[in-house]
Coordinates of C-alpha atoms in Angstrom, one line a residue:
M1 CA 6.4 5.4 -46.3
E2 CA 4.2 2.4 -44.7
L3 CA 4.7 3.8 -41.4
D4 CA 3.6 7.2 -42.1
L5 CA 0.6 5.6 -44.0
R6 CA 0.0 3.6 -40.8
R7 CA -0.1 6.6 -38.6
L8 CA -2.1 8.6 -41.2
T9 CA -4.4 5.7 -40.9
Q10 CA -4.5 5.3 -37.2
G11 CA -4.9 9.2 -36.6
L12 CA -7.7 9.2 -39.2
E13 CA -9.5 6.1 -37.1
T14 CA -8.7 7.9 -34.0
L15 CA -10.3 11.5 -35.2
S16 CA -13.4 9.6 -36.8
G17 CA -13.6 7.6 -33.2
V18 CA -13.2 10.6 -31.4
V19 CA -15.9 12.6 -33.4
T20 CA -18.3 9.7 -33.2
G21 CA -17.7 9.4 -29.4
L22 CA -18.3 13.0 -28.8
E23 CA -21.4 13.1 -31.1
E24 CA -22.9 10.0 -29.1
R25 CA -21.7 11.1 -25.7
L26 CA -23.2 14.7 -26.0
R27 CA -26.4 13.2 -27.3
T28 CA -26.6 10.7 -24.7
S29 CA -25.5 13.4 -22.1
L30 CA -28.0 15.9 -23.5
R31 CA -30.9 13.2 -23.3
E32 CA -30.3 11.9 -19.9
E33 CA -29.7 15.5 -18.5
T34 CA -32.5 16.9 -20.2
N35 CA -35.0 13.9 -18.9
K36 CA -33.5 14.1 -15.6
L37 CA -33.8 17.7 -15.3
L38 CA -37.3 18.0 -16.6
V39 CA -38.4 15.0 -14.3
S40 CA -36.9 16.6 -11.3
L41 CA -38.2 20.3 -12.4
L42 CA -41.9 18.7 -13.1
P43 CA -42.4 16.2 -10.4
N44 CA -46.4 16.1 -11.5
P45 CA -46.6 17.9 -14.8
P46 CA -49.8 18.1 -16.5
R47 CA -50.6 15.7 -19.3
T48 CA -49.6 17.0 -22.6
P49 CA -48.8 15.4 -25.8
D50 CA -45.7 13.3 -25.9
S51 CA -42.7 15.7 -26.9
T52 CA -39.8 13.6 -25.9
V53 CA -36.7 14.5 -27.7
G54 CA -35.9 12.1 -30.2
F55 CA -32.2 11.3 -31.5
G56 CA -31.2 9.4 -34.4
V57 CA -28.9 6.5 -34.3
I58 CA -25.3 7.5 -34.6
P59 CA -22.5 4.8 -35.4
D60 CA -20.2 4.1 -32.4
G61 CA -16.9 5.5 -32.2
L62 CA -13.5 4.4 -30.3
D63 CA -14.0 3.4 -26.7
G64 CA -11.2 5.9 -25.8
G65 CA -12.7 9.0 -27.5
G66 CA -12.1 12.4 -26.0
T67 CA -14.8 14.6 -24.1
I68 CA -15.7 18.2 -24.8
T69 CA -14.0 20.9 -22.8
G70 CA -16.5 22.3 -20.6
F71 CA -19.0 19.2 -20.4
G72 CA -17.7 18.3 -17.0
D73 CA -18.5 21.6 -15.6
L74 CA -22.1 21.6 -17.5
A75 CA -22.8 18.1 -15.5
G76 CA -21.0 19.4 -12.3
R77 CA -23.5 22.3 -12.4
V78 CA -26.8 20.3 -13.5
T79 CA -25.8 17.9 -10.5
E80 CA -25.6 20.8 -8.1
V81 CA -29.1 22.0 -9.4
R82 CA -30.4 18.7 -8.9
D83 CA -29.3 18.4 -5.6
E84 CA -30.4 21.6 -4.6
L85 CA -33.7 20.8 -6.0
R86 CA -33.7 17.9 -4.1
A87 CA -33.1 19.6 -0.8
K88 CA -35.5 22.3 -1.5
S89 CA -38.0 19.4 -2.4
H90 CA -37.2 17.9 0.9
I91 CA -37.9 21.6 2.6
L92 CA -41.2 21.9 0.6
E93 CA -42.2 18.5 2.0
E94 CA -41.4 19.3 5.3
I95 CA -43.3 22.9 5.0
Q96 CA -46.2 20.8 3.5
G97 CA -46.4 18.3 6.3
M98 CA -46.3 21.6 8.6
V99 CA -49.0 23.3 6.7
I100 CA -51.1 20.1 6.9
G101 CA -50.6 19.9 10.3
H102 CA -51.5 23.4 10.9
D103 CA -54.5 23.1 8.4
G104 CA -55.9 20.2 10.7
Q105 CA -55.6 22.0 13.8
L106 CA -57.3 25.2 12.5
K107 CA -59.9 23.0 11.3
K108 CA -60.4 21.4 14.6
L109 CA -60.3 24.7 16.1
L110 CA -62.9 26.3 14.0
D111 CA -65.2 23.5 14.2
G112 CA -65.0 23.4 18.1
A113 CA -65.5 27.3 17.8
T114 CA -68.1 27.6 15.4
G115 CA -69.5 24.0 15.3
E116 CA -69.4 24.0 11.4
P117 CA -66.8 22.8 9.2
I118 CA -64.8 25.4 6.8
P119 CA -65.0 24.7 3.2
G120 CA -61.5 24.6 1.8
P121 CA -60.2 23.1 -1.3
G122 CA -58.8 19.7 -1.8
S123 CA -55.4 19.0 0.1
T124 CA -53.6 17.6 -2.8
S125 CA -54.6 19.8 -5.5
Y126 CA -54.5 22.9 -2.9
L127 CA -50.9 21.9 -2.0
D128 CA -50.0 21.5 -5.5
E129 CA -51.0 24.7 -6.3
I130 CA -49.0 26.4 -3.3
L131 CA -45.9 24.6 -4.3
D132 CA -46.2 25.2 -8.0
V133 CA -46.6 29.1 -6.8
K134 CA -43.5 28.4 -4.6
L135 CA -41.5 26.9 -7.2
A136 CA -42.7 29.1 -10.4
G137 CA -39.6 31.4 -9.8
V138 CA -37.2 28.7 -9.1
R139 CA -38.4 26.8 -12.6
A140 CA -38.2 30.1 -14.4
E141 CA -34.6 30.6 -13.3
I142 CA -33.7 26.9 -13.9
L143 CA -35.2 26.9 -17.2
D144 CA -33.7 30.3 -18.3
G145 CA -30.1 29.1 -17.2
F146 CA -30.6 25.8 -18.8
E147 CA -31.6 27.2 -22.1
R148 CA -28.6 29.6 -22.1
R149 CA -26.4 26.7 -21.1
L150 CA -27.9 24.5 -23.8
T151 CA -27.4 27.4 -26.4
G152 CA -23.9 28.0 -25.5
M153 CA -23.7 24.0 -25.7
E154 CA -24.8 24.1 -29.1
N155 CA -22.8 26.7 -30.3
H156 CA -19.6 25.1 -28.7
C157 CA -20.7 21.7 -30.4
E158 CA -20.9 23.6 -33.8
E159 CA -17.3 25.0 -33.2
K160 CA -15.8 21.7 -32.3
I161 CA -17.5 20.1 -35.3
G162 CA -16.1 22.9 -37.4
E163 CA -12.8 22.5 -35.9
V164 CA -12.4 18.6 -36.3
Q165 CA -13.7 19.1 -40.0
R166 CA -10.8 21.3 -40.5
Q167 CA -8.4 19.1 -38.7
C168 CA -9.3 16.4 -40.9
Q169 CA -9.1 18.3 -44.0
R170 CA -5.5 19.5 -42.6
E171 CA -4.3 16.1 -41.6
H172 CA -5.4 14.9 -45.1
L173 CA -3.8 17.6 -46.8
D174 CA -0.9 17.1 -44.9
G175 CA -0.6 13.0 -45.2
Q176 CA -1.3 13.5 -49.1
E177 CA 1.6 16.0 -49.1
Q178 CA 4.0 14.1 -46.9
M179 CA 3.1 10.9 -48.9
Q180 CA 4.0 12.7 -52.4
Q181 CA 7.1 14.2 -50.7
S182 CA 8.1 10.8 -49.6
L183 CA 7.3 9.5 -53.0
D184 CA 9.0 12.0 -54.8
G185 CA 12.2 11.6 -52.5
R186 CA 12.3 7.9 -52.9
E187 CA 11.9 8.5 -56.7
T188 CA 14.7 11.0 -56.8
G189 CA 16.9 8.8 -54.9
L190 CA 16.4 6.0 -57.2
R191 CA 16.9 8.0 -60.2
E192 CA 20.3 9.4 -58.4
E193 CA 21.2 5.8 -57.9
L194 CA 20.5 4.7 -61.2
G195 CA 22.4 7.9 -62.8
T196 CA 25.4 7.0 -60.6
L197 CA 25.5 3.4 -61.9
Q198 CA 25.1 4.4 -65.2
A199 CA 28.0 6.8 -65.0
Q200 CA 30.0 4.4 -63.2
I201 CA 29.1 1.7 -65.8
Q202 CA 30.0 4.6 -68.5
G203 CA 33.2 5.5 -66.6
L204 CA 34.3 2.0 -66.5
T205 CA 33.6 1.3 -70.3
L206 CA 35.3 4.7 -71.3
T207 CA 38.3 5.4 -68.9
E208 CA 39.5 1.8 -68.3
S209 CA 39.2 0.2 -71.6
C210 CA 40.2 -2.9 -70.2
C211 CA 38.2 -5.2 -72.6
G212 CA 39.0 -3.5 -75.6
Q213 CA 42.8 -3.5 -74.9
V214 CA 42.6 -7.3 -74.0
N215 CA 40.5 -7.9 -77.2
S216 CA 43.2 -6.1 -79.2
L217 CA 46.0 -7.8 -77.3
S218 CA 44.0 -11.2 -78.0
E219 CA 44.0 -10.7 -81.4
R220 CA 47.6 -9.3 -82.0
V221 CA 48.5 -12.4 -80.1
L222 CA 46.4 -14.7 -82.1
R223 CA 47.8 -13.1 -85.4
L224 CA 51.6 -13.6 -83.6
E225 CA 50.5 -17.3 -83.1
E226 CA 49.5 -17.7 -86.6
S227 CA 52.6 -15.8 -87.8
V228 CA 54.8 -17.9 -85.9
K229 CA 52.8 -21.3 -87.2
D230 CA 53.7 -19.9 -90.7
I231 CA 57.3 -18.9 -89.6
S232 CA 57.6 -22.7 -88.2
E233 CA 55.9 -24.2 -91.4
S234 CA 58.4 -22.4 -93.7
Q235 CA 61.3 -23.2 -91.3
R236 CA 60.4 -27.0 -91.5
Q237 CA 60.1 -26.6 -95.3
L238 CA 63.6 -24.7 -95.3
Q239 CA 65.2 -27.3 -93.2
T240 CA 63.8 -30.3 -95.1
A241 CA 65.2 -28.4 -98.3
L242 CA 68.6 -27.8 -96.6
S243 CA 68.8 -31.1 -95.4
E244 CA 67.9 -32.5 -99.0
Q245 CA 70.5 -30.2 -100.6
T246 CA 73.4 -31.0 -98.0
I247 CA 72.6 -34.6 -98.7
H248 CA 72.9 -34.3 -102.3
I249 CA 76.1 -32.1 -101.9
E250 CA 77.8 -34.3 -99.7
T251 CA 76.8 -37.5 -102.2
L252 CA 78.3 -35.4 -104.7
V253 CA 81.7 -34.2 -103.2
E254 CA 81.9 -38.0 -101.7
T255 CA 81.6 -39.4 -105.2
R256 CA 83.8 -37.0 -106.8
L257 CA 86.6 -37.5 -104.1
V258 CA 86.0 -41.2 -104.5
D259 CA 86.5 -40.6 -108.2
M260 CA 89.6 -38.4 -107.9
E261 CA 91.2 -41.1 -105.4
G262 CA 90.5 -43.9 -107.8
R263 CA 92.0 -41.9 -110.3
L264 CA 94.8 -40.9 -108.0
N265 CA 95.5 -44.5 -107.1
A266 CA 95.1 -45.6 -110.7
T267 CA 98.0 -43.3 -112.0
N268 CA 101.0 -45.0 -112.9
G269 CA 104.6 -44.1 -111.7
E270 CA 105.9 -42.3 -114.6
L271 CA 108.3 -39.5 -113.6
G272 CA 107.6 -37.2 -116.2
G273 CA 103.9 -37.3 -115.8
V274 CA 104.3 -37.0 -111.8
E275 CA 105.5 -33.4 -111.9
G276 CA 102.6 -32.4 -114.2
F277 CA 100.5 -34.5 -112.3
H278 CA 101.6 -32.8 -109.0
S279 CA 101.2 -29.2 -110.7
G280 CA 97.6 -30.3 -112.3
L281 CA 97.1 -31.5 -108.7
D282 CA 97.9 -28.5 -107.1
G283 CA 95.8 -26.4 -109.5
F284 CA 92.8 -28.9 -108.9
K285 CA 93.1 -28.3 -105.3
T286 CA 93.4 -24.7 -105.5
L287 CA 90.4 -24.8 -107.7
L288 CA 88.8 -27.4 -105.5
E289 CA 89.5 -25.2 -102.2
D290 CA 87.9 -22.1 -104.2
K291 CA 85.0 -24.1 -105.2
L292 CA 84.5 -25.5 -102.0
K293 CA 85.2 -22.0 -100.4
T294 CA 82.6 -20.7 -102.7
L295 CA 80.0 -23.1 -101.9
E296 CA 80.8 -22.5 -98.2
E297 CA 80.2 -19.0 -98.4
R298 CA 76.9 -19.3 -100.0
L299 CA 76.1 -22.0 -97.8
F300 CA 76.9 -20.0 -94.7
V301 CA 75.2 -16.9 -96.4
A302 CA 71.9 -18.9 -97.0
V303 CA 72.2 -20.3 -93.5
E304 CA 72.6 -16.9 -92.1
E305 CA 69.8 -15.4 -94.4
I306 CA 67.7 -18.3 -93.0
S307 CA 68.8 -18.0 -89.6
N308 CA 68.2 -14.3 -89.6
A309 CA 64.8 -14.8 -91.4
T310 CA 63.6 -17.5 -88.8
T311 CA 65.2 -16.7 -85.5
P312 CA 63.3 -13.7 -83.8
A313 CA 64.8 -12.3 -80.7
L314 CA 61.2 -12.8 -79.3
L315 CA 60.8 -16.3 -79.5
E316 CA 64.2 -17.6 -77.9
G317 CA 63.5 -21.0 -76.2
Q318 CA 60.5 -21.9 -78.0
V319 CA 59.8 -23.5 -81.5
V320 CA 62.6 -21.5 -83.7
P321 CA 65.5 -22.4 -81.4
A322 CA 64.9 -25.9 -82.5
L323 CA 65.6 -24.8 -86.1
E324 CA 68.5 -22.9 -85.2
T325 CA 70.0 -26.0 -83.5
E326 CA 69.3 -28.1 -86.3
I327 CA 70.9 -25.8 -88.9
D328 CA 73.9 -25.3 -86.4
S329 CA 74.4 -29.0 -86.5
V330 CA 73.8 -29.2 -90.3
R331 CA 76.6 -26.5 -90.4
S332 CA 78.9 -28.6 -88.2
R333 CA 78.0 -31.7 -90.3
V334 CA 79.1 -29.8 -93.5
E335 CA 82.2 -28.4 -91.8
G336 CA 82.9 -31.7 -90.8
D337 CA 82.6 -33.2 -94.2
L338 CA 84.8 -30.2 -95.5
S339 CA 87.4 -31.1 -92.8
G340 CA 87.2 -34.7 -94.1
I341 CA 87.3 -33.7 -97.7
Q342 CA 90.3 -31.6 -96.8
K343 CA 91.8 -34.5 -94.9
Q344 CA 91.4 -37.0 -97.8
L345 CA 93.2 -34.0 -99.9
L346 CA 96.0 -33.7 -98.0
D347 CA 96.5 -37.5 -97.5
L348 CA 96.4 -37.6 -101.4
E349 CA 98.8 -34.7 -101.6
L350 CA 101.2 -36.7 -99.0
L351 CA 100.9 -39.8 -101.1
C352 CA 101.5 -38.0 -104.3
T353 CA 104.7 -36.0 -102.9
S354 CA 106.0 -39.3 -101.3
N355 CA 105.5 -41.1 -104.4
C356 CA 107.3 -38.3 -106.4
A357 CA 110.2 -37.8 -104.0
Q358 CA 110.8 -41.4 -103.8
S359 CA 110.8 -41.8 -107.7
T360 CA 113.0 -38.7 -108.3
P361 CA 116.2 -39.3 -106.4
Q362 CA 115.9 -43.2 -106.4
G363 CA 114.8 -43.6 -110.0
E364 CA 117.2 -45.9 -111.2
A365 CA 116.9 -48.1 -108.0
I366 CA 113.1 -48.2 -108.5
T367 CA 113.4 -48.9 -112.3
D368 CA 115.7 -51.9 -111.0
T369 CA 113.2 -53.1 -108.0
L370 CA 109.8 -52.0 -109.3
T371 CA 108.4 -53.6 -112.7
G372 CA 106.7 -51.5 -115.3
E373 CA 103.6 -53.4 -114.7
E374 CA 103.2 -52.3 -111.0
C375 CA 104.0 -48.7 -112.3
K376 CA 101.2 -49.3 -114.9
G377 CA 98.8 -50.6 -112.2
M378 CA 99.3 -47.6 -109.9
D379 CA 99.1 -45.2 -112.8
K380 CA 96.1 -46.7 -113.7
K381 CA 94.6 -46.7 -110.4
M382 CA 95.7 -43.1 -110.1
T383 CA 94.2 -41.9 -113.4
D384 CA 91.1 -43.9 -112.4
R385 CA 90.8 -42.3 -109.1
L386 CA 91.5 -38.7 -110.6
D387 CA 89.2 -39.4 -113.5
S388 CA 86.6 -40.2 -110.7
H389 CA 87.6 -37.2 -108.5
S390 CA 87.2 -34.9 -111.6
N391 CA 83.9 -36.5 -112.5
Q392 CA 82.7 -35.9 -109.2
L393 CA 84.1 -32.3 -109.5
D394 CA 82.7 -31.7 -112.8
H395 CA 79.2 -33.0 -111.3
L396 CA 79.7 -30.7 -108.4
N397 CA 80.6 -27.8 -110.8
N398 CA 77.7 -28.5 -112.9
T399 CA 75.4 -28.5 -109.6
L400 CA 77.0 -25.4 -108.7
N401 CA 76.4 -23.9 -112.0
N402 CA 73.1 -25.0 -112.2
L403 CA 72.5 -23.5 -108.7
L404 CA 74.4 -20.2 -109.9
L405 CA 72.2 -19.8 -112.9
R406 CA 69.1 -20.3 -110.8
I407 CA 70.3 -17.8 -108.4
A408 CA 71.4 -15.5 -111.5
Q409 CA 67.8 -16.2 -113.1
E410 CA 66.5 -15.2 -109.9
E411 CA 68.4 -12.5 -109.4
S412 CA 67.7 -11.3 -113.0
E413 CA 64.2 -11.7 -112.2
G414 CA 64.6 -9.3 -109.3
S415 CA 61.9 -10.9 -107.4
V416 CA 63.4 -13.2 -105.2
Q417 CA 66.1 -11.1 -104.0
G418 CA 63.8 -8.2 -103.2
E419 CA 61.6 -10.4 -101.5
I420 CA 64.4 -11.9 -99.3
T421 CA 65.7 -8.3 -98.6
L422 CA 62.0 -7.1 -97.8
L423 CA 61.4 -10.5 -96.0
K424 CA 64.9 -9.6 -93.9
V425 CA 63.5 -5.8 -93.1
N426 CA 60.3 -7.1 -92.2
I427 CA 61.6 -10.0 -90.3
N428 CA 64.3 -7.7 -88.7
S429 CA 61.2 -5.2 -87.7
V430 CA 59.4 -8.1 -86.8
N431 CA 62.1 -9.4 -84.4
R432 CA 62.3 -5.7 -82.8
T433 CA 58.6 -5.6 -82.8
L434 CA 58.4 -8.9 -81.5
K435 CA 60.9 -7.9 -78.8
G436 CA 59.2 -5.0 -77.4
L437 CA 56.2 -7.0 -77.7
K438 CA 57.8 -9.6 -75.6
D439 CA 58.3 -7.1 -72.8
S440 CA 55.0 -5.4 -73.5
I441 CA 53.1 -8.8 -73.4
S442 CA 54.9 -9.8 -70.3
F443 CA 54.1 -6.4 -68.5
I444 CA 50.7 -6.4 -70.1
A445 CA 50.3 -9.9 -69.1
T446 CA 50.9 -9.2 -65.6
E447 CA 48.7 -6.0 -65.7
V448 CA 46.3 -8.1 -67.6
G449 CA 46.3 -10.5 -64.5
H450 CA 45.8 -7.7 -62.1
A451 CA 43.0 -6.3 -64.5
N452 CA 41.6 -9.5 -64.9
S453 CA 41.3 -10.1 -60.9
S454 CA 40.2 -6.6 -60.6
W455 CA 37.9 -6.9 -63.4
E456 CA 36.6 -9.8 -62.0
Q457 CA 36.2 -8.4 -58.6
R458 CA 34.7 -5.4 -60.0
E459 CA 32.5 -7.4 -62.0
H460 CA 31.1 -9.5 -59.1
Q461 CA 30.6 -6.3 -57.3
I462 CA 28.6 -4.7 -60.3
V463 CA 26.7 -8.0 -60.9
N464 CA 26.1 -8.0 -57.1
Q465 CA 24.9 -4.5 -57.1
V466 CA 23.0 -4.9 -60.4
Q467 CA 21.2 -7.7 -58.6
G468 CA 20.9 -5.6 -55.3
I469 CA 19.6 -2.8 -57.4
T470 CA 17.3 -5.1 -59.1
K471 CA 15.8 -6.6 -56.0
L472 CA 15.6 -3.2 -54.4
M473 CA 13.9 -1.9 -57.5
G474 CA 11.4 -5.3 -57.3
H475 CA 11.1 -4.7 -53.7
Q476 CA 10.4 -0.7 -54.3
A477 CA 8.1 -1.5 -57.1
S478 CA 6.2 -4.1 -54.8
L479 CA 6.4 -1.3 -52.0
L480 CA 4.8 1.5 -54.5
G481 CA 2.3 -1.1 -55.6
A482 CA 1.4 -1.8 -51.9
S483 CA 1.7 2.1 -51.0
E484 CA -0.6 3.0 -54.2
R485 CA -3.2 0.2 -53.2
R486 CA -3.0 1.4 -49.5
L487 CA -3.4 5.1 -51.1
A488 CA -6.0 4.0 -52.9
E489 CA -7.7 2.3 -49.8
L490 CA -7.0 5.4 -47.7
R491 CA -8.8 7.6 -50.5
G492 CA -11.6 5.1 -50.4
E493 CA -11.5 5.3 -46.4
L494 CA -10.9 9.5 -46.5
A495 CA -14.2 9.5 -48.9
A496 CA -16.0 7.1 -46.8
L497 CA -15.0 9.1 -43.6
K498 CA -16.2 12.2 -45.2
R499 CA -19.5 10.9 -46.4
Q500 CA -19.9 9.5 -42.8
L501 CA -18.8 13.2 -41.3
S502 CA -21.3 14.7 -43.7
G503 CA -24.0 12.2 -42.5
G504 CA -22.9 13.1 -39.0
L505 CA -23.3 16.6 -39.5
Q506 CA -26.3 16.4 -41.2
G507 CA -27.4 14.2 -38.2
C508 CA -26.0 16.9 -35.7
R509 CA -27.9 19.7 -37.6
S510 CA -31.1 17.4 -37.8
T511 CA -30.6 16.7 -34.1
A512 CA -30.0 20.4 -33.3
M513 CA -33.1 21.2 -35.1
E514 CA -34.9 18.4 -33.3
V515 CA -33.3 19.9 -30.1
Q516 CA -34.2 23.5 -30.9
K517 CA -37.9 22.3 -31.6
E518 CA -37.9 20.3 -28.4
V519 CA -36.5 23.5 -26.6
K520 CA -39.4 25.3 -28.0
V521 CA -42.0 22.8 -27.0
V522 CA -40.3 23.3 -23.5
D523 CA -40.6 26.7 -23.6
S524 CA -44.3 26.4 -24.5
R525 CA -44.6 24.1 -21.7
V526 CA -42.8 26.3 -19.2
S527 CA -45.0 29.5 -20.5
Q528 CA -47.8 27.3 -19.8
V529 CA -46.5 26.3 -16.3
E530 CA -45.8 30.4 -15.8
S531 CA -49.3 31.2 -16.6
Q532 CA -50.7 28.5 -14.3
C533 CA -48.1 29.7 -11.7
S534 CA -49.4 33.0 -12.4
S535 CA -52.9 31.9 -11.4
L536 CA -51.9 30.1 -8.6
G537 CA -49.9 33.4 -7.2
E538 CA -53.5 34.8 -6.5
L539 CA -54.5 31.7 -5.0
A540 CA -51.1 31.8 -2.8
E541 CA -52.1 35.2 -1.7
S542 CA -55.5 34.6 -0.6
L543 CA -54.0 31.7 1.3
E544 CA -51.6 34.1 2.8
R545 CA -54.6 36.6 3.7
I546 CA -56.5 33.4 5.2
R547 CA -53.6 32.4 6.9
A548 CA -53.2 35.8 8.7
E549 CA -56.8 35.8 9.4
L550 CA -56.6 32.5 10.7
E551 CA -53.7 33.4 12.6
K552 CA -55.6 36.3 14.0
H553 CA -58.6 34.0 14.8
S554 CA -56.1 31.3 16.2
V555 CA -54.9 33.9 18.5
A556 CA -58.0 35.3 19.8
I557 CA -59.7 31.8 20.0
L558 CA -56.5 30.7 21.9
S559 CA -57.1 33.7 24.3
Q560 CA -60.5 32.5 24.9
V561 CA -59.8 29.1 25.3
N562 CA -57.1 29.9 27.7
G563 CA -59.4 32.1 29.7
T564 CA -62.1 29.2 29.6
M565 CA -59.7 26.6 30.8
T566 CA -58.4 28.9 33.7
S567 CA -62.1 29.5 34.9
H568 CA -62.8 25.8 34.4
S569 CA -59.5 24.8 36.4
E570 CA -60.7 27.4 39.2
Q571 CA -64.0 26.0 39.1
L572 CA -62.7 22.4 39.2
D573 CA -60.4 23.2 42.3
D574 CA -63.6 23.7 44.4
P575 CA -65.1 20.3 43.7
K576 CA -61.5 19.2 43.7
G577 CA -61.0 20.2 47.4
Q578 CA -64.5 19.0 48.3
V579 CA -63.6 15.6 47.2
Q580 CA -60.4 15.5 49.1
D581 CA -62.1 16.6 52.1
F582 CA -64.8 13.8 51.8
A583 CA -62.3 11.1 51.0
S584 CA -60.4 12.1 54.2
K585 CA -63.7 11.9 56.1
D586 CA -64.5 8.4 54.7
A587 CA -61.0 7.2 55.8
T588 CA -61.3 8.5 59.4
K589 CA -64.8 6.6 59.6
Q590 CA -63.4 3.5 58.4
N591 CA -60.5 3.7 60.9
N592 CA -63.2 4.6 63.7
D593 CA -65.5 1.6 62.7
Q594 CA -62.5 -0.9 62.9

């Protein structure tokens, strides 16, 4: 756009310079040629009022302006006419010299013949009249040709000025159209680029909803983290409660077993009471095993529920597996404690059976060897241990009954079991969902990584594009502002050029009017010269007649002079012969005297 504006400006400046140069050169050439032609045509013109053509001051154009077509031919023709006039002036000067010489000779001859001078006009005025008569036709012809050429040149100048004006208007309109088209094209291109960028941004926002997916995934991950934290907290609470219950149960079982062992140790060695004790001990063992199995089953069920409720498949190797290992350790400890209790019961059974076996076949030997006090002491120890064990078992039964009552009460209320079942279902579904989410999150994590990298690259590209577009828009805005300012300047220059052209045209018109007036003045002067030449024509005719008569008289006079000269020469021949004879005689006389 700037190049177009510069070319348009240079074209307008060149055109203005060409027009100004044409006007200046035309005026200067017309002035010089007119003055030279008038000076060459009128060497001694009569004194008339000064009517020199006046030209207005025209502003200078460019130095390299063009010339008018045909002006060189006119200048060449004027030069040829000037050379011809100079040659003819030289010829006329020679003729004038010859006429003056002949006139002097004729005057001398007439003076010698008649003895009186012949009156005649003054030499200078007479010769001027003769020359004016001779040059009248040539001047009329030259002036007619000059007038025709001047009229043709004026018409040609008017045509050129009109053509230059039309060309200026066309170039102005073409420049405005090109500028408008360029501005429209740039505006359309910018709008298309902005539209494509908006479409790309909208397409990225609508089709590749990465931001929405990432935000939703982030929210879901946050929710999962919160749920995991809640589950971990509940697992810690359950772990602490389970640890407390386990410690309490272990304490109860140990105290009950210690009591039972004390009772068994304190039992006396009565034979009749041993079998009843053995049967009671077997029933107690069965009851204890049943209670322990029930407790173990309930403990296993509770641990399994807690394990199912707190061990999602998705979070293996994270927080929950630590709780699972802790529960496994608690389970192994409970199993170890139960196995220890079973071992103690087996030892007690073996002890009781061995005591009973030894007392049955060898009752008489024992009565002989053992004293009653020892049996009473052992019975007392056994009784004490059994009492302690029975107390521990009673306490354990009470605790289990309390637990069963509490569980029954909770089951009667129906809320805890439903919540546990619902929690199981929810946790199972959450486990499956978390397992699927684990795979999805692993896949989405990779995809999000790729998407983040690609999105960062795309974001950098978009940021760079937006920055480039912003810079381009700023540059285009500055260019548009500069173009608008330049356009305003060009409009001002065009207006100034228009005013200058209108002023130049007005000056040309005024100059043409002045030239026309000058031509009219020249025509009037030429008519005056023609009138003078017509008056001089009569003088020329009279001079021709005088010349003819002078030629006739000169021929007659020359013939008379020739005759006179021949007669004089004949007359002079006789004295010449006499003189020669006298000279010869004188010479001979001198010789004789010597």
